[in-house]
Each structure stands twice: as C-alpha cells, then as structure tokens.
Amino acid sequence: MRHLGCALARHALALVCSGLCLGLGWTTPSEAVLSIPSDTWVRINPTIVMPQGRTGDYRDAGWTASAYDAGHRRTIFWETYDDQSAYPYTIYSNSVWGLDPVANTLEMLKLDHWYNGPGSSYDTLPYPENSTDPTPPDRHPAFTYVSDKHSLFSFGGLNYNIQGIAPNHPDDTWMFDLDTNTWRQILPPVHPVSGQDAVWMPMTYDPSTRNVVIAGAPASPYGTRYTWYFNIDTERYEMLTGTPRPDMESGGGDAMAYDSSRRLVWLFGAGSSIYSRGGNELWKLDGAARTWTKVTPNGATPPQRIYHGFVYIPSRDVFLLCGGTEGDSGPRLTDTWIYSPASNTWTQLGANAPTGGELNMSYDQANDVIVAQMADAQWWLFRYGTTVTDNTPPSPPGSLRVQGN
C-alpha cells in the first residue's frame, strides 16, 4: 500500500510522461500513449494510493459506472473504501477514485462522510464531518463526466437504508468538482425519481445542448419511464415526453454514449425487463430536436444484454460494445463489437473480454485506450486499431493538488 508521499512522486513522473507543461510551452502527448498491442485486452494491476492515515483498501461494489476525466487524463470510478475500523462493511459505493494508466496508480480522491450504523450492516448514517463538507450518502450510483464544468454529475442510485430517506432510495442530484475534490448538492424544484426499479440508469453529457441526458427515469415510483435533460447552466430538469422513445422498462443496465461527430446521443439495450435477457436495440437522440430515432443496422446485431459497456471512439468514428450479462443473473458475455455509424453495421471482433459480465467502461482519449473495470476488481485496457494521438492540452499542473478526505 502506498500513501500520498509516494503518490506525489509518481504524479510528478506522470506529468512528464503525459507531456504536460515543460518550460513555457506544451509538448504533444504522443509520449504518453501507452505501448500495448491493438485489438487485445491487456490487464493492468495499478498501485492503490490512499490519503495519509488511511489503512483500508479498494473494493468494487458493482452496479456503478466510470467516466473519463479529460482535464486530469484519468478514469474516474465511484467505488468502495473498505475499512472495518472506521467504515464498517458496506455493499455500496462510498468513495471517488482516479485511475492513471501511465503512472499505473488508482488514487482515492474523496471519501464520503457516511458509515453503517449498529443493528444492521446496511444502516447508512452521517459522520459529523458531513455537516461542513457535504457528500452523497453511500449508494449504487449513476454518474457521468461534464466537460464544460470539469465535474461529475450524479443523480439517484440504490440504497434504501439512508437516514432521513429510508425506506426510499435517493433521488438527489450532486456535482463533484474534479479540481477541488468537493461535492455540491443541487436542489432543483422538479426532478426524476430513483429506486429499486431504476438501478444504473444510463446517462451521458451532450455538450452541444449543455444537457446531461438521463434515459429511463420515471416521474413517480414505478411510473412510465422518460428521457430527462439536466441543464448545467440553469441546473433544472426537463422531462421529454415525445414518442417514439426507447422502451426502458428494464429500470437500468443499458448504456449511452455521445457521438461528437454527429452531435447525437446513442443508446444500446432497451430491454423490456431487468430480469429477462435485456435488449439489443440501437437508438439515437437528436438533442437539439429532442427526438429519439430507432436505428436498424445492416447485417448482424449483438445479442441481447444488460450491464454492458458502450463507448464512442471519436478518432475512428466507431462505438465499442463489450460484455454484459443475459439478464440480471444470466451468464456473463465476453464478446466485443464495433458499430460504425457511417456504414450502419456491427462487426464482431475476435478479441473477447477475459472476464466479461457486468463492467464499467470509458474511453481514455489521451492514451487512446478503452479502460474497463470487470468482475473482481480487474482493470483492463483495449486499443482498437492504429494508435491516434490526442493533442488536446490537459489542465495546467496547478489544478493537481492533494485534498483531504
């Protein structure tokens, strides 16, 4: 186990490797491209980096997500800090982590100020610190990266044992500032609801409309599911009621990604029941027109699934689909597919995911790799085709600083 003293040294090395500010200018990030073979899943074993004084460990809770932090060139996970002395066992996510594949480190960025109380291992109570440094209660969360705010956006989740909320699940809205590592709760007058029937709702950010898009969220418990916009400027929700729209009665487990070439949001899944086989429908959302269109690809289509990964690779104008399960408790899927919007075709790759099943997946544009966390806290990288260098300047080194938790 390493702590922040060692972490700073590794970050210094990572800054050089990543081609950050040297002297008065910026170098190209081509030196930061990881040397891994194309079209092959490669496992990495990152060093866990804890804040000073923390002695627990990282544990994957499942039913969560990941997001690429372009400003700091790392992949963000909201998972579990396991410390029986101060934070007794919880099945929920309680901490934000950043994975740097160049430094090969997984660093805790923020720990929630909640714990499990006596009487039941699932009674979620606040620590006193939560009154001055508010954080979301532990949960199975859904979140996405908002590039224009350099923050994470989170809505709802699953945990019916939170003090002040139980027996309901949280339907709160939060933003996490990735420069200051601080949470801020947002209290819009109207919002969707979350719950047991709405786990892992897919969401992504559409920068062309400055809206976070949430698919499959009801306006009342167990109600009809709609698409919602959350505008990052007004911090208000808007429910889209038009048809057609994806059948999201599954309550979650589908995946969405933003297509920067066409300024569209794409969704794969749309199963009719979370306990059945899931879905394999493909939909696209025109954010400006507020309209969904079902897409019928030419040729073969991936099998039905839920809890899969689905990301857009802008340098190649394709989507990569991987893993998932056939229903909530079905067999793990290990297949990897590429969808080309230009030709409207799916192509199955020969590279199967080693563990498959439920996974979190995002695209690291600086290193041109897919980053996936699969079962049993295993991290894997995948590069599709020829390496393409990302020349987008990162945030200045001054925004990288140690935060207490």
PDB file of C-alpha atoms in Angstrom, residues 32-36 367:
ATOM      1  CA  ALA A  32       2.033   9.436 -23.173  1.00  0.00           C
ATOM      2  CA  VAL A  33       0.497   6.841 -25.468  1.00  0.00           C
ATOM      3  CA  LEU A  34       0.675   3.518 -23.689  1.00  0.00           C
ATOM      4  CA  SER A  35       2.532   0.802 -25.527  1.00  0.00           C
ATOM      5  CA  ILE A  36       0.016  -2.025 -25.767  1.00  0.00           C
ATOM      6  CA  ASN A 367      -3.867   7.413 -24.295  1.00  0.00           C
TER       7      ASN A 367
END
